[in-house]
Amino acid sequence: MDRPVAIRWKDAFDVGNAEIDQQHQEIFNKANAFLDAVGIAALTEYSLGFFQYTRDHFSLEEGLMRSIDYPAIEVHIQQHKELVERLNEVAANIGGDDFSHRDLELFLTDWLLVHIRIYDTKLASYIARKQSGLPQSPQVQASQRQRQ
Ligand SMILES: [Fe+2]
């Protein structure tokens, strides 16, 4: 189905961490399946698949952030929390008058792209620098000093 705003995976969305990138691609697949679903039963089923996968993915990222003492963990987790809250609202509205497919699509596209390209990219670059022994960016170093 051709939609006005397609959530299509592009290599440019790779954040450079194989596990996170692979899960992000799957999030895109599941978001598309959800947005393509027609009728309350299918919308409910695919929304559950999408929400579950997204929550598991957030847990993975959050576990990773804790294990490496990631300085921007709080802001990142707050972003995840807000998305989960918004998804819960969406789920509650499926089949109701307040459910707008178009709004959902715009919101999801915007959220996924902004979150991945800004927040997840920062996280992946922090991990890569830590693994290769390179110094962190000046911003990261400043926030590490603040936390000490
Ligand atoms: Fe994230």
Coordinates of N, CA, C and O and ligand atoms in Angstrom, one line a residue:
M1 N 0.9 -1.2 0.0 CA 0.0 0.0 0.0 C 0.9 1.3 0.0 O 1.9 1.3 0.7
D2 N 0.6 2.2 -0.8 CA 1.3 3.4 -0.9 C 0.8 4.4 0.1 O -0.4 4.8 0.0
R3 N 1.6 4.9 1.0 CA 1.2 5.8 2.0 C 1.8 7.2 1.8 O 2.9 7.2 1.2
P4 N 1.2 8.2 2.2 CA 1.8 9.5 2.0 C 3.2 9.6 2.7 O 4.1 10.3 2.2
V5 N 3.3 9.0 3.9 CA 4.6 9.1 4.6 C 5.0 7.6 4.8 O 4.4 6.9 5.6
A6 N 6.0 7.2 4.0 CA 6.4 5.8 4.2 C 7.6 5.7 5.2 O 8.5 6.5 5.1
I7 N 7.5 4.7 6.0 CA 8.6 4.5 6.9 C 9.5 3.5 6.2 O 9.3 2.3 6.3
R8 N 10.5 4.0 5.5 CA 11.3 3.1 4.8 C 12.7 3.1 5.3 O 13.3 4.2 5.6
W9 N 13.3 2.0 5.5 CA 14.6 1.9 6.1 C 15.6 2.4 5.0 O 15.6 2.0 3.9
K10 N 16.6 3.2 5.5 CA 17.7 3.6 4.6 C 19.0 3.3 5.3 O 19.0 3.4 6.6
D11 N 20.0 3.0 4.6 CA 21.3 2.7 5.2 C 21.8 3.9 6.1 O 22.5 3.8 7.0
A12 N 21.3 5.1 5.7 CA 21.7 6.3 6.4 C 21.2 6.3 7.8 O 21.7 7.0 8.7
F13 N 20.3 5.4 8.1 CA 19.7 5.3 9.5 C 20.6 4.4 10.4 O 20.4 4.3 11.6
D14 N 21.6 3.7 9.8 CA 22.4 2.9 10.6 C 23.2 3.7 11.6 O 23.7 4.8 11.3
V15 N 23.2 3.2 12.9 CA 23.9 4.0 13.9 C 25.3 3.4 14.1 O 26.1 4.0 14.9
G16 N 25.6 2.3 13.5 CA 26.9 1.7 13.5 C 27.1 0.7 14.6 O 28.2 0.3 14.9
N17 N 26.0 0.2 15.2 CA 26.1 -0.9 16.2 C 25.2 -2.0 15.6 O 24.0 -1.8 15.4
A18 N 25.8 -3.1 15.3 CA 25.1 -4.1 14.5 C 23.8 -4.6 15.2 O 22.7 -4.7 14.5
E19 N 23.8 -4.8 16.5 CA 22.6 -5.3 17.1 C 21.5 -4.3 17.1 O 20.3 -4.6 16.8
I20 N 21.8 -3.0 17.4 CA 20.8 -2.0 17.5 C 20.3 -1.7 16.0 O 19.1 -1.6 15.8
D21 N 21.2 -1.7 15.1 CA 20.7 -1.5 13.7 C 19.8 -2.6 13.2 O 18.8 -2.3 12.5
Q22 N 20.1 -3.8 13.5 CA 19.3 -4.9 13.1 C 17.9 -4.8 13.7 O 16.8 -5.0 13.1
Q23 N 17.8 -4.4 15.0 CA 16.5 -4.3 15.7 C 15.8 -3.1 15.2 O 14.6 -3.1 15.1
H24 N 16.5 -2.0 14.8 CA 15.8 -0.8 14.3 C 15.1 -1.2 12.9 O 14.0 -0.8 12.7
Q25 N 15.8 -2.0 12.1 CA 15.2 -2.4 10.9 C 13.9 -3.2 11.1 O 12.9 -3.0 10.4
E26 N 14.0 -4.0 12.1 CA 12.8 -4.8 12.5 C 11.7 -3.9 13.0 O 10.5 -4.2 12.8
I27 N 12.0 -2.9 13.8 CA 11.0 -1.9 14.2 C 10.3 -1.3 13.0 O 9.1 -1.1 13.0
F28 N 11.1 -0.9 12.0 CA 10.5 -0.3 10.8 C 9.5 -1.4 10.2 O 8.4 -1.0 9.8
N29 N 10.0 -2.6 10.1 CA 9.1 -3.6 9.5 C 7.8 -3.7 10.3 O 6.7 -3.8 9.7
K30 N 7.9 -3.8 11.6 CA 6.7 -3.9 12.4 C 5.9 -2.7 12.4 O 4.6 -2.8 12.5
A31 N 6.5 -1.5 12.3 CA 5.7 -0.3 12.3 C 4.9 -0.3 10.9 O 3.7 0.1 10.9
N32 N 5.5 -0.7 9.9 CA 4.8 -0.8 8.6 C 3.7 -1.8 8.6 O 2.6 -1.5 8.1
A33 N 3.9 -2.9 9.2 CA 2.8 -3.9 9.3 C 1.7 -3.3 10.0 O 0.5 -3.5 9.7
F34 N 2.0 -2.6 11.1 CA 0.9 -2.0 11.9 C 0.2 -0.9 11.1 O -1.1 -0.9 11.1
L35 N 0.9 -0.1 10.4 CA 0.3 1.0 9.7 C -0.5 0.5 8.5 O -1.4 1.1 8.0
D36 N -0.1 -0.7 8.0 CA -0.8 -1.3 6.8 C -2.1 -2.1 7.3 O -2.9 -2.5 6.4
A37 N -2.2 -2.3 8.6 CA -3.3 -3.2 9.0 C -4.6 -2.5 8.8 O -4.7 -1.2 9.0
V38 N -5.6 -3.2 8.4 CA -6.9 -2.7 8.2 C -7.9 -3.4 9.1 O -7.9 -4.6 9.1
G39 N -8.8 -2.6 9.8 CA -9.8 -3.2 10.6 C -9.3 -3.4 12.1 O -8.0 -3.5 12.3
I40 N -10.2 -3.3 13.0 CA -9.8 -3.3 14.4 C -9.0 -4.5 14.8 O -8.0 -4.4 15.5
A41 N -9.4 -5.7 14.3 CA -8.7 -6.9 14.8 C -7.3 -6.9 14.3 O -6.3 -7.2 15.1
A42 N -7.0 -6.6 13.0 CA -5.7 -6.5 12.5 C -4.9 -5.4 13.1 O -3.7 -5.6 13.5
L43 N -5.5 -4.3 13.3 CA -4.8 -3.1 13.9 C -4.3 -3.5 15.4 O -3.2 -3.2 15.8
T44 N -5.2 -4.2 16.1 CA -4.9 -4.6 17.5 C -3.7 -5.6 17.4 O -2.8 -5.4 18.2
E45 N -3.8 -6.6 16.6 CA -2.8 -7.6 16.5 C -1.4 -7.0 16.2 O -0.4 -7.3 16.9
Y46 N -1.4 -6.2 15.1 CA -0.1 -5.7 14.7 C 0.4 -4.6 15.6 O 1.6 -4.4 15.7
S47 N -0.5 -3.9 16.3 CA 0.0 -2.9 17.2 C 0.7 -3.6 18.4 O 1.7 -3.2 18.8
L48 N 0.1 -4.7 18.8 CA 0.7 -5.4 19.9 C 2.1 -5.9 19.5 O 3.0 -5.8 20.3
G49 N 2.2 -6.5 18.3 CA 3.5 -6.9 17.8 C 4.5 -5.8 17.8 O 5.7 -6.0 18.2
F50 N 4.1 -4.7 17.3 CA 5.0 -3.5 17.2 C 5.4 -3.0 18.6 O 6.6 -2.8 18.9
F51 N 4.4 -2.9 19.5 CA 4.7 -2.4 20.8 C 5.6 -3.3 21.6 O 6.5 -2.8 22.3
Q52 N 5.3 -4.6 21.5 CA 6.1 -5.5 22.3 C 7.6 -5.5 21.8 O 8.5 -5.4 22.6
Y53 N 7.7 -5.5 20.5 CA 9.1 -5.5 20.0 C 9.8 -4.2 20.4 O 11.0 -4.2 20.7
T54 N 9.1 -3.1 20.3 CA 9.7 -1.8 20.6 C 10.1 -1.8 22.1 O 11.2 -1.3 22.4
R55 N 9.2 -2.2 23.0 CA 9.6 -2.3 24.4 C 10.8 -3.1 24.7 O 11.7 -2.8 25.4
D56 N 10.9 -4.3 24.0 CA 12.0 -5.2 24.2 C 13.3 -4.5 23.7 O 14.4 -4.6 24.3
H57 N 13.2 -3.8 22.6 CA 14.3 -3.1 22.0 C 14.8 -2.0 23.0 O 16.0 -1.8 23.2
F58 N 13.9 -1.3 23.6 CA 14.2 -0.2 24.5 C 14.9 -0.8 25.7 O 15.9 -0.3 26.2
S59 N 14.5 -2.0 26.2 CA 15.1 -2.7 27.3 C 16.6 -3.0 27.0 O 17.5 -2.9 27.8
L60 N 16.8 -3.5 25.8 CA 18.1 -3.8 25.3 C 19.0 -2.6 25.4 O 20.1 -2.6 26.0
E61 N 18.5 -1.5 24.8 CA 19.3 -0.3 24.8 C 19.6 0.3 26.2 O 20.7 0.7 26.5
E62 N 18.5 0.2 27.0 CA 18.7 0.7 28.4 C 19.7 -0.1 29.2 O 20.5 0.4 30.0
G63 N 19.6 -1.5 29.0 CA 20.6 -2.4 29.7 C 22.0 -2.1 29.2 O 22.9 -2.0 30.0
L64 N 22.1 -1.8 27.9 CA 23.4 -1.5 27.3 C 23.9 -0.2 27.9 O 25.1 -0.1 28.3
M65 N 23.1 0.8 28.0 CA 23.5 2.1 28.6 C 23.9 2.0 30.0 O 24.9 2.6 30.4
R66 N 23.2 1.2 30.8 CA 23.6 1.0 32.2 C 24.9 0.3 32.3 O 25.8 0.7 33.1
S67 N 25.1 -0.7 31.4 CA 26.4 -1.5 31.5 C 27.6 -0.7 31.2 O 28.7 -1.0 31.6
I68 N 27.4 0.4 30.4 CA 28.6 1.2 30.1 C 28.6 2.5 30.8 O 29.4 3.4 30.4
D69 N 27.7 2.7 31.7 CA 27.6 4.0 32.4 C 27.5 5.2 31.5 O 28.2 6.1 31.6
Y70 N 26.5 5.1 30.6 CA 26.3 6.1 29.5 C 25.9 7.4 30.2 O 24.9 7.5 30.9
P71 N 26.6 8.5 29.9 CA 26.3 9.8 30.6 C 24.9 10.3 30.3 O 24.3 11.0 31.1
A72 N 24.4 10.1 29.0 CA 23.1 10.7 28.7 C 21.9 9.8 28.9 O 20.9 9.9 28.2
I73 N 22.1 8.8 29.8 CA 21.1 7.7 30.0 C 19.7 8.3 30.3 O 18.7 7.8 29.8
E74 N 19.7 9.3 31.2 CA 18.4 9.8 31.7 C 17.5 10.4 30.6 O 16.4 10.1 30.5
V75 N 18.1 11.2 29.8 CA 17.4 11.8 28.7 C 16.9 10.8 27.7 O 15.8 10.8 27.2
H76 N 17.8 9.8 27.5 CA 17.4 8.8 26.5 C 16.3 7.9 27.0 O 15.3 7.6 26.3
I77 N 16.3 7.5 28.3 CA 15.3 6.7 28.8 C 14.0 7.5 28.9 O 12.9 6.9 28.6
Q78 N 14.1 8.8 29.2 CA 12.9 9.6 29.2 C 12.2 9.6 27.8 O 10.9 9.5 27.7
Q79 N 12.9 9.6 26.8 CA 12.4 9.6 25.4 C 11.7 8.3 25.2 O 10.6 8.2 24.6
H80 N 12.3 7.2 25.6 CA 11.6 5.9 25.5 C 10.3 5.8 26.2 O 9.3 5.3 25.7
K81 N 10.3 6.4 27.5 CA 9.1 6.4 28.3 C 8.0 7.2 27.6 O 6.8 6.7 27.6
E82 N 8.4 8.3 27.0 CA 7.3 9.1 26.4 C 6.7 8.4 25.2 O 5.5 8.4 25.0
L83 N 7.6 7.6 24.5 CA 7.0 6.9 23.3 C 6.1 5.8 23.8 O 5.0 5.6 23.3
V84 N 6.5 5.1 24.8 CA 5.7 4.0 25.3 C 4.3 4.5 25.8 O 3.3 4.0 25.6
E85 N 4.3 5.7 26.5 CA 3.1 6.3 27.0 C 2.2 6.6 25.8 O 1.0 6.4 25.8
R86 N 2.8 7.2 24.8 CA 2.0 7.6 23.6 C 1.4 6.4 22.9 O 0.3 6.4 22.5
L87 N 2.2 5.3 22.8 CA 1.8 4.1 22.2 C 0.6 3.5 23.0 O -0.3 2.9 22.4
N88 N 0.7 3.6 24.3 CA -0.4 3.1 25.1 C -1.7 3.8 24.8 O -2.8 3.2 24.8
E89 N -1.6 5.2 24.7 CA -2.8 6.0 24.3 C -3.3 5.5 23.0 O -4.5 5.4 22.8
V90 N -2.4 5.3 22.0 CA -2.8 4.9 20.7 C -3.6 3.6 20.8 O -4.7 3.4 20.2
A91 N -3.0 2.6 21.5 CA -3.6 1.3 21.7 C -5.0 1.4 22.2 O -6.0 0.8 21.8
A92 N -5.2 2.3 23.2 CA -6.5 2.5 23.9 C -7.5 3.1 22.9 O -8.7 2.9 23.1
N93 N -7.0 3.8 21.9 CA -7.9 4.5 21.0 C -8.3 3.7 19.7 O -9.1 4.1 19.0
I94 N -7.6 2.6 19.5 CA -7.9 1.8 18.3 C -9.3 1.5 18.3 O -9.9 0.9 19.2
G95 N -9.9 1.8 17.1 CA -11.4 1.4 17.0 C -12.3 2.5 17.5 O -13.5 2.5 17.3
G96 N -11.7 3.5 18.2 CA -12.5 4.6 18.7 C -12.5 5.9 17.8 O -11.7 5.9 16.8
D97 N -13.2 6.9 18.2 CA -13.3 8.1 17.3 C -12.0 8.9 17.3 O -11.7 9.6 16.4
D98 N -11.2 8.7 18.4 CA -10.0 9.5 18.5 C -8.8 8.9 17.7 O -7.7 9.5 17.7
F99 N -9.0 7.7 17.1 CA -7.9 7.1 16.4 C -7.8 7.7 15.0 O -8.7 7.5 14.2
S100 N -6.6 8.3 14.8 CA -6.4 8.9 13.4 C -5.2 8.2 12.9 O -4.1 8.3 13.4
H101 N -5.4 7.4 11.8 CA -4.3 6.7 11.2 C -3.2 7.6 10.7 O -2.0 7.4 10.9
R102 N -3.6 8.7 10.1 CA -2.7 9.7 9.6 C -1.8 10.3 10.7 O -0.6 10.4 10.5
D103 N -2.5 10.7 11.8 CA -1.7 11.2 12.9 C -0.7 10.2 13.5 O 0.4 10.5 13.8
L104 N -1.1 9.0 13.5 CA -0.3 7.9 14.0 C 1.0 7.8 13.1 O 2.1 7.7 13.6
E105 N 0.7 7.8 11.8 CA 1.7 7.6 10.9 C 2.8 8.8 10.9 O 4.0 8.5 11.0
L106 N 2.2 10.0 11.0 CA 3.1 11.1 11.1 C 3.9 11.1 12.4 O 5.2 11.3 12.4
F107 N 3.3 10.8 13.5 CA 3.9 10.7 14.8 C 5.1 9.7 14.7 O 6.2 9.9 15.1
L108 N 4.7 8.5 14.3 CA 5.7 7.4 14.3 C 6.9 7.7 13.4 O 8.0 7.4 13.8
T109 N 6.6 8.2 12.2 CA 7.7 8.5 11.3 C 8.6 9.5 12.0 O 9.8 9.3 12.0
D110 N 8.0 10.6 12.5 CA 8.8 11.6 13.1 C 9.6 11.1 14.2 O 10.8 11.3 14.4
W111 N 8.9 10.4 15.1 CA 9.6 9.9 16.3 C 10.7 9.0 16.0 O 11.8 9.2 16.5
L112 N 10.5 8.0 15.2 CA 11.5 7.0 14.9 C 12.7 7.7 14.2 O 13.9 7.4 14.6
L113 N 12.5 8.5 13.3 CA 13.6 9.1 12.6 C 14.4 10.1 13.5 O 15.6 10.0 13.5
V114 N 13.7 10.9 14.2 CA 14.4 11.8 15.1 C 15.2 11.0 16.2 O 16.4 11.2 16.5
H115 N 14.5 10.1 16.8 CA 15.1 9.3 17.9 C 16.4 8.5 17.4 O 17.4 8.6 18.0
I116 N 16.2 7.9 16.3 CA 17.3 7.1 15.8 C 18.5 8.0 15.4 O 19.6 7.7 15.7
R117 N 18.1 9.0 14.6 CA 19.2 9.8 14.1 C 19.9 10.7 15.1 O 21.1 11.0 14.9
I118 N 19.2 11.0 16.2 CA 19.9 11.9 17.2 C 20.4 11.0 18.4 O 21.5 10.8 18.6
Y119 N 19.4 10.4 19.1 CA 19.7 9.8 20.4 C 20.5 8.5 20.2 O 21.4 8.2 20.9
D120 N 20.0 7.6 19.3 CA 20.6 6.3 19.2 C 22.0 6.5 18.5 O 22.9 5.7 18.8
T121 N 22.1 7.4 17.6 CA 23.4 7.6 16.9 C 24.5 8.1 18.0 O 25.6 7.6 18.0
K122 N 24.0 9.0 18.9 CA 25.0 9.4 20.0 C 25.4 8.2 20.8 O 26.6 8.1 21.2
L123 N 24.4 7.4 21.2 CA 24.7 6.2 22.0 C 25.7 5.3 21.2 O 26.7 4.8 21.8
A124 N 25.5 5.0 20.0 CA 26.3 4.1 19.2 C 27.7 4.7 19.1 O 28.7 4.0 19.2
S125 N 27.8 6.0 18.9 CA 29.2 6.6 18.8 C 29.9 6.5 20.1 O 31.1 6.3 20.2
Y126 N 29.2 6.7 21.2 CA 29.8 6.5 22.5 C 30.3 5.1 22.7 O 31.5 4.9 23.2
I127 N 29.5 4.1 22.3 CA 30.0 2.7 22.5 C 31.2 2.5 21.6 O 32.2 1.9 22.1
A128 N 31.2 2.9 20.4 CA 32.3 2.7 19.5 C 33.6 3.3 20.0 O 34.6 2.7 20.0
R129 N 33.5 4.5 20.5 CA 34.7 5.2 21.1 C 35.2 4.5 22.3 O 36.4 4.3 22.5
K130 N 34.3 4.0 23.1 CA 34.7 3.4 24.3 C 35.4 2.0 24.0 O 36.4 1.7 24.5
Q131 N 34.8 1.3 23.0 CA 35.4 0.0 22.6 C 36.8 0.2 22.0 O 37.6 -0.6 22.1
S132 N 36.9 1.3 21.2 CA 38.2 1.4 20.6 C 39.2 2.3 21.4 O 40.3 2.5 20.9
G133 N 38.8 2.7 22.6 CA 39.7 3.4 23.4 C 40.0 4.8 23.0 O 40.8 5.5 23.5
L134 N 39.1 5.4 22.1 CA 39.2 6.8 21.7 C 38.6 7.7 22.8 O 37.7 7.3 23.4
P135 N 39.1 8.9 22.9 CA 38.5 9.8 23.8 C 37.1 10.2 23.4 O 36.8 10.2 22.2
Q136 N 36.2 10.4 24.3 CA 34.8 10.8 24.0 C 34.8 12.3 23.5 O 35.8 13.0 23.7
S137 N 33.7 12.6 22.9 CA 33.5 14.0 22.4 C 33.6 15.0 23.6 O 33.3 14.6 24.7
P138 N 33.9 16.3 23.3 CA 34.0 17.2 24.4 C 32.7 17.3 25.2 O 32.7 17.5 26.4
Q139 N 31.5 17.2 24.5 CA 30.2 17.3 25.2 C 30.1 16.2 26.2 O 29.7 16.4 27.3
V140 N 30.5 15.0 25.7 CA 30.3 13.8 26.6 C 31.3 13.9 27.8 O 30.9 13.7 28.9
Q141 N 32.5 14.4 27.5 CA 33.4 14.6 28.6 C 32.9 15.6 29.6 O 33.1 15.4 30.8
A142 N 32.3 16.7 29.1 CA 31.8 17.7 30.0 C 30.7 17.1 30.9 O 30.6 17.3 32.1
S143 N 29.8 16.3 30.3 CA 28.7 15.7 31.1 C 29.2 14.6 32.0 O 28.7 14.5 33.1
Q144 N 30.3 14.0 31.7 CA 30.9 13.0 32.6 C 31.5 13.7 33.8 O 31.3 13.2 34.9
R145 N 32.1 14.9 33.6 CA 32.7 15.6 34.7 C 31.5 16.1 35.6 O 31.7 16.0 36.8
Q146 N 30.4 16.5 35.0 CA 29.3 17.0 35.9 C 28.8 15.9 36.8 O 28.3 16.1 37.9
R147 N 28.8 14.6 36.3 CA 28.2 13.5 37.0 C 29.1 13.0 38.1 O 28.7 12.2 38.9
Q148 N 30.4 13.5 38.1 CA 31.4 12.9 39.1 C 31.3 13.7 40.4 O 30.9 14.8 40.4
Ligands
FE1 FE 16.7 4.6 21.9

